[in-house]
Coordinates of C-alpha atoms in Angstrom, one line a residue:
Chain A
M1 CA 28.3 92.9 -147.4
A2 CA 28.8 89.7 -150.1
H3 CA 31.5 89.0 -147.5
G4 CA 29.4 89.0 -144.9
T5 CA 26.5 86.8 -145.8
Q6 CA 28.9 84.3 -147.2
V7 CA 30.0 83.8 -143.8
C8 CA 26.8 83.7 -142.1
F9 CA 25.6 80.9 -144.6
A10 CA 28.9 78.9 -143.8
R11 CA 28.2 79.5 -140.4
T12 CA 24.5 79.4 -139.2
P13 CA 24.1 75.1 -140.7
R14 CA 26.6 74.2 -138.5
A15 CA 25.0 76.3 -135.2
I16 CA 21.8 74.5 -136.1
I17 CA 22.9 70.6 -136.6
E18 CA 26.0 70.7 -134.4
P19 CA 23.2 70.9 -130.7
M20 CA 20.8 68.6 -132.7
R21 CA 23.3 66.0 -133.2
Q22 CA 23.9 66.9 -129.5
R23 CA 19.9 66.1 -129.1
W24 CA 20.2 63.2 -131.0
L25 CA 23.1 61.3 -129.0
A26 CA 21.6 62.5 -126.0
A27 CA 17.8 60.3 -126.9
I28 CA 19.4 57.4 -128.3
I29 CA 22.1 57.6 -124.7
L30 CA 18.9 58.1 -122.6
A31 CA 17.4 55.4 -124.6
L32 CA 19.9 53.3 -124.4
L33 CA 20.2 53.4 -121.0
S34 CA 16.6 53.3 -120.3
A35 CA 16.3 49.6 -121.4
C36 CA 18.7 48.6 -118.7
M37 CA 16.5 49.6 -115.9
P38 CA 15.3 46.8 -114.0
G39 CA 12.0 45.3 -116.1
E40 CA 8.9 44.2 -114.2
I41 CA 7.9 40.3 -113.7
P42 CA 4.7 40.2 -116.7
K43 CA 1.4 41.2 -115.6
Q44 CA 0.5 38.4 -117.3
S45 CA 3.0 35.8 -115.4
L46 CA 1.5 37.1 -112.7
Q47 CA -2.0 35.9 -113.6
F48 CA -2.4 31.8 -113.4
A49 CA -4.9 31.5 -115.2
E50 CA -6.3 27.7 -115.3
E51 CA -5.4 25.3 -117.8
N52 CA -6.6 24.2 -121.1
P53 CA -8.7 20.6 -121.5
A54 CA -7.5 20.2 -124.7
R55 CA -4.0 19.9 -123.6
R56 CA -5.1 18.6 -120.8
R57 CA -6.4 15.8 -122.6
A58 CA -3.9 14.7 -124.5
E59 CA -1.6 14.4 -122.3
S60 CA -3.3 12.5 -119.8
R61 CA -4.6 9.1 -120.2
S62 CA -6.4 6.2 -117.8
F63 CA -5.0 3.2 -117.5
D64 CA -6.4 0.0 -115.6
T65 CA -4.4 -0.3 -112.4
T66 CA -4.5 0.6 -109.3
D67 CA -1.0 -0.2 -108.9
E68 CA 0.7 3.3 -109.0
T69 CA 4.2 2.0 -108.0
K70 CA 3.7 0.7 -111.3
L71 CA 3.0 2.7 -113.6
L72 CA 5.7 6.1 -112.1
T73 CA 8.4 2.4 -112.4
S74 CA 6.9 1.6 -116.3
S75 CA 6.9 5.0 -117.0
A76 CA 11.0 6.0 -115.6
A77 CA 11.9 2.7 -117.6
V78 CA 9.9 4.3 -121.2
L79 CA 11.7 7.6 -120.0
K80 CA 15.5 5.5 -119.9
E81 CA 14.8 4.0 -123.0
L82 CA 14.5 7.6 -124.6
G83 CA 17.1 9.3 -123.2
F84 CA 15.9 10.9 -120.4
K85 CA 17.6 10.7 -116.8
V86 CA 15.6 10.3 -113.9
D87 CA 16.3 13.3 -111.6
V88 CA 12.5 13.0 -109.2
R89 CA 10.7 10.9 -107.8
S90 CA 8.2 10.0 -105.4
D91 CA 5.8 6.8 -105.3
E92 CA 3.9 8.5 -102.2
L93 CA 3.1 11.7 -104.6
G94 CA 2.3 9.6 -107.9
V95 CA 5.7 12.6 -109.4
L96 CA 8.6 11.9 -111.9
A97 CA 10.9 14.6 -112.9
A98 CA 13.2 14.0 -115.8
S99 CA 15.0 15.8 -118.2
K100 CA 17.7 14.9 -121.5
K101 CA 20.5 17.7 -121.7
G102 CA 21.2 19.1 -126.0
T103 CA 22.3 21.8 -127.3
D104 CA 20.2 24.7 -129.5
Y105 CA 22.8 26.1 -131.8
N106 CA 21.4 28.9 -134.4
I107 CA 22.9 29.7 -137.8
G108 CA 21.9 33.9 -136.5
D109 CA 23.0 33.6 -133.2
I110 CA 26.5 32.3 -134.8
A111 CA 27.3 35.0 -136.9
T112 CA 25.9 38.0 -134.2
A113 CA 28.3 36.9 -131.1
A114 CA 31.2 36.1 -133.9
A115 CA 30.6 39.7 -135.2
T116 CA 30.5 41.2 -131.3
T117 CA 33.5 40.1 -129.8
L118 CA 35.4 40.8 -133.4
L119 CA 34.1 44.6 -131.6
S120 CA 34.0 43.4 -128.4
Q121 CA 37.7 43.2 -129.3
V122 CA 38.6 46.5 -131.0
T123 CA 37.2 48.7 -128.0
G124 CA 38.4 46.3 -125.4
I125 CA 34.9 46.6 -123.8
G126 CA 32.5 44.0 -122.9
S127 CA 33.2 40.8 -123.3
G128 CA 31.6 39.5 -126.9
T129 CA 28.0 38.1 -126.4
A130 CA 28.1 34.1 -126.0
F131 CA 26.2 31.5 -129.1
S132 CA 26.0 28.0 -127.3
K133 CA 23.5 26.9 -126.0
D134 CA 22.3 24.1 -124.1
Q135 CA 19.0 22.9 -124.1
S136 CA 16.7 20.6 -122.1
M137 CA 14.2 18.7 -123.1
R138 CA 11.9 18.3 -119.4
A139 CA 9.2 15.4 -118.5
S140 CA 7.4 16.0 -115.7
I141 CA 4.8 12.4 -114.6
V142 CA 1.5 13.4 -112.1
T143 CA -0.1 10.0 -110.9
H144 CA -3.2 10.1 -109.0
P145 CA -6.5 7.0 -108.7
A146 CA -9.3 8.1 -111.1
A147 CA -12.4 9.4 -109.6
T148 CA -14.2 5.4 -110.9
S149 CA -12.6 3.3 -108.8
G150 CA -10.5 0.9 -109.9
A151 CA -8.1 2.7 -112.4
V152 CA -5.1 5.4 -112.1
V153 CA -4.9 8.4 -114.0
V154 CA -0.6 9.5 -114.9
R155 CA -0.6 12.8 -117.4
V156 CA 3.3 13.5 -119.0
T157 CA 4.3 17.1 -119.7
L158 CA 7.2 17.3 -122.0
Q159 CA 9.0 21.2 -122.2
R160 CA 11.6 22.1 -124.0
V161 CA 13.6 24.5 -122.1
V162 CA 16.6 26.1 -123.7
W163 CA 19.7 27.7 -121.4
E164 CA 22.4 30.5 -123.1
H165 CA 26.2 28.9 -122.3
D166 CA 26.6 31.0 -119.0
G167 CA 23.4 29.5 -117.9
T168 CA 20.8 32.3 -118.7
Y169 CA 17.4 31.4 -119.5
S170 CA 16.8 32.4 -123.1
K171 CA 13.5 30.4 -124.1
S172 CA 10.8 27.7 -122.7
E173 CA 8.1 25.9 -124.9
L174 CA 5.7 23.4 -123.9
V175 CA 5.4 19.8 -126.9
T176 CA 1.8 20.4 -127.8
D177 CA 0.6 17.9 -130.7
P178 CA -0.7 15.0 -129.0
A179 CA 1.4 12.6 -131.5
V180 CA 4.4 12.8 -128.6
Y181 CA 1.6 12.9 -126.3
A182 CA 0.1 9.6 -127.6
E183 CA 3.5 7.6 -128.9
F184 CA 4.1 8.2 -124.8
F185 CA 1.9 5.9 -123.7
A186 CA 1.7 3.6 -126.3
K187 CA 4.9 3.0 -124.7
L188 CA 4.1 3.1 -121.2
A189 CA 0.8 0.3 -121.8
K190 CA 3.3 -2.3 -123.4
A191 CA 6.0 -1.7 -121.3
A192 CA 3.8 -1.8 -117.6
G193 CA 1.1 -4.2 -119.8
V194 CA -2.2 -2.3 -118.7
E195 CA -5.5 -1.2 -121.0
A196 CA -4.6 2.4 -121.7
H197 CA -7.7 4.7 -122.1
E198 CA -7.8 8.6 -123.2
V199 CA -9.8 10.8 -120.1
Chain B
M1 CA 39.4 72.7 -136.4
R2 CA 38.0 68.5 -137.2
S3 CA 40.0 67.7 -134.1
R4 CA 38.9 70.1 -131.9
F5 CA 35.4 68.3 -132.4
L6 CA 36.5 65.0 -133.3
L7 CA 38.4 64.3 -129.3
P8 CA 34.8 65.7 -126.8
R9 CA 33.0 63.1 -129.6
I10 CA 34.8 59.5 -128.9
A11 CA 34.5 60.4 -124.8
R12 CA 30.5 60.8 -125.6
L13 CA 30.6 57.4 -126.9
A14 CA 33.4 55.5 -124.7
L15 CA 31.2 57.5 -121.7
A16 CA 27.8 55.7 -123.5
L17 CA 29.4 52.0 -123.8
V18 CA 30.8 52.6 -120.0
A19 CA 27.8 53.2 -118.6
L20 CA 25.6 50.7 -121.3
S21 CA 28.2 48.0 -119.8
G22 CA 27.5 48.7 -115.8
C23 CA 23.9 48.0 -116.1
T24 CA 22.4 45.7 -114.9
S25 CA 18.2 44.4 -115.8
D26 CA 17.0 42.6 -112.9
L27 CA 13.4 41.8 -112.1
H28 CA 11.8 44.2 -109.4
D29 CA 7.7 43.0 -108.4
F30 CA 6.6 46.9 -109.2
S31 CA 2.9 45.7 -107.3
Q32 CA 2.3 46.8 -103.8
P33 CA 4.0 45.0 -101.1
P34 CA 2.7 43.8 -98.0
E35 CA 3.0 46.5 -94.8
S36 CA 4.4 43.7 -93.1
A37 CA 6.4 40.7 -93.3
A38 CA 3.1 39.4 -91.1
M39 CA 0.6 40.3 -93.8
L40 CA 3.0 38.5 -96.9
A41 CA 3.0 35.4 -94.4
A42 CA -0.9 35.8 -94.1
R43 CA -0.7 36.2 -98.0
R44 CA 1.3 32.9 -98.6
S45 CA -0.2 30.7 -96.3
R46 CA -3.7 29.3 -95.1
M47 CA -4.9 26.7 -92.6
F48 CA -7.0 23.5 -93.7
A49 CA -8.7 21.2 -91.1
T50 CA -6.5 18.2 -91.9
A51 CA -3.6 16.2 -90.7
D52 CA -3.1 13.8 -93.2
M53 CA 0.0 15.3 -95.6
R54 CA -0.1 13.2 -98.4
S55 CA -3.8 14.1 -98.9
A56 CA -3.1 17.6 -98.6
L57 CA 0.9 17.7 -100.9
R58 CA -1.2 15.5 -104.0
A59 CA -4.2 18.5 -103.5
A60 CA -1.6 20.8 -103.9
I61 CA 0.3 19.2 -107.3
A62 CA -3.5 19.5 -108.7
A63 CA -4.4 22.4 -108.2
L64 CA -0.2 23.9 -109.1
Q65 CA -1.8 20.9 -112.3
E66 CA -5.3 23.2 -112.9
L67 CA -3.2 26.1 -112.7
D68 CA -1.4 25.3 -116.1
F69 CA 1.9 24.2 -114.2
I70 CA 4.7 21.3 -114.2
V71 CA 4.9 19.5 -111.5
D72 CA 9.0 18.9 -111.2
R73 CA 9.4 18.5 -107.8
A74 CA 7.7 16.4 -105.3
D75 CA 8.7 15.3 -101.0
L76 CA 6.8 14.0 -98.8
A77 CA 9.7 14.0 -96.5
S78 CA 10.1 17.5 -96.4
G79 CA 6.2 18.2 -97.1
A80 CA 7.5 20.2 -100.2
V81 CA 6.2 20.4 -103.9
S82 CA 7.7 22.7 -106.9
G83 CA 5.9 23.1 -110.2
V84 CA 6.9 25.6 -113.3
K85 CA 4.7 27.7 -115.4
A86 CA 3.8 25.7 -118.4
D87 CA 4.6 28.2 -121.2
Q88 CA 6.8 30.7 -119.3
Y89 CA 9.9 29.0 -117.3
L90 CA 10.9 31.4 -114.7
M91 CA 7.5 31.6 -112.9
R92 CA 8.1 29.4 -110.2
V93 CA 5.5 27.8 -107.3
T94 CA 6.5 25.7 -104.3
V95 CA 4.9 24.4 -101.5
T96 CA 4.9 23.2 -98.3
A97 CA 2.9 21.8 -95.6
A98 CA 3.4 21.8 -92.3
P99 CA 1.9 20.6 -89.4
S100 CA -0.1 22.8 -86.5
G101 CA -1.6 21.0 -83.4
A102 CA -2.8 17.8 -83.4
D103 CA -5.9 18.5 -85.9
R104 CA -4.2 21.0 -88.7
L105 CA -1.7 21.6 -91.7
V106 CA -0.2 24.9 -92.5
I107 CA 0.4 24.8 -96.4
R108 CA 2.5 28.0 -97.7
A109 CA 2.8 28.5 -101.5
V110 CA 5.8 30.5 -102.7
A111 CA 6.3 32.6 -105.7
R112 CA 9.1 33.8 -107.7
Y113 CA 9.5 34.7 -110.7
D114 CA 13.5 34.1 -111.8
V115 CA 14.9 35.0 -108.2
T116 CA 12.1 37.8 -107.3
A117 CA 9.7 37.1 -105.0
V118 CA 6.4 37.7 -106.6
L119 CA 4.2 39.9 -103.9
E120 CA 1.0 40.6 -104.9
A121 CA -1.6 38.9 -103.0
A122 CA -3.9 38.7 -106.8
P123 CA -1.2 34.8 -107.5
Y124 CA -2.4 33.2 -103.6
E125 CA -6.0 34.6 -103.7
K126 CA -6.1 32.2 -107.4
F127 CA -3.7 28.8 -105.9
F128 CA -5.9 28.6 -102.9
A129 CA -8.8 29.5 -104.1
V130 CA -8.5 26.1 -106.4
L131 CA -6.2 24.4 -103.5
A132 CA -9.2 24.6 -101.0
R133 CA -11.7 22.9 -103.7
I134 CA -9.7 20.2 -104.3
L135 CA -8.9 18.8 -100.8
A136 CA -12.8 20.3 -100.1
L137 CA -12.4 22.4 -96.7
E138 CA -12.2 26.0 -96.0
P139 CA -9.5 28.0 -95.1
L140 CA -9.6 28.4 -90.9
P141 CA -9.6 31.2 -90.0
P142 CA -4.8 32.0 -88.7
G143 CA -4.1 32.0 -85.3

């Protein structure tokens, strides 16, 4: 009887724990697989909310000229001086787009990538994680005649976009510091030789 | 006894890793798709009583800016302008203008989130409402 009790005591926890382990393993695998399911377009991305007036003010200036081409040429010169390359220019539509490439390294990403690469080499599965990131600063300039005659409004927007080394998008952020825009407009006013006013 | 449990466990782990390594995470627009290609085209386009392509495209640029897009492509010859959402680089709207008869323009807008086409009607309705206000023209009925 004592022997029987001992056997029963030894087997019962295993009989309970083993199915539990299997259920946990199945739950973890299902959770991981559900993370791989196709994602939905974020709802907030489909809501085209209107712009922030404060941001518009910081990014815009009115110049005492009707010559949009001169302002676009001077803007291109200022951007080149800041290391940008002009990608698109349309004088007829008052648009100029420029970009500046760079790299964005993060020590945490590098450590994670090193650990993942080592693990993938040991297991022979996957090819590791890339840590090298490319970033670009993108500048967009749009000109249009001001509501009051004899002036042109220039709006510049700066955006930072980061990509993984394999070309997949990582993140983007808008440059919102008004001082950055104020500095750009001061240089543009000097280059174009016309006075700039807040709008 | 131990190896009897160990082997299936390794096999299960290997199976899970193989399954995970093969999975992808593409985006999909799960909104209600239009019933036909013609309905989708109607959702994405409006006709305006103007033949001034330059003014129409400038109005499209202004509309994109008003909806918080950064305009980064513009070409009058091809009648197209395009912009990305200021804080979400993956959302892009491309607007094209094409003559329809002597005194009308068809303006088309196509929104994409990364490589996934946006099918939902609301973003297009919002864009065309802002565009109509800037152009000071009501869209004409199709056809």
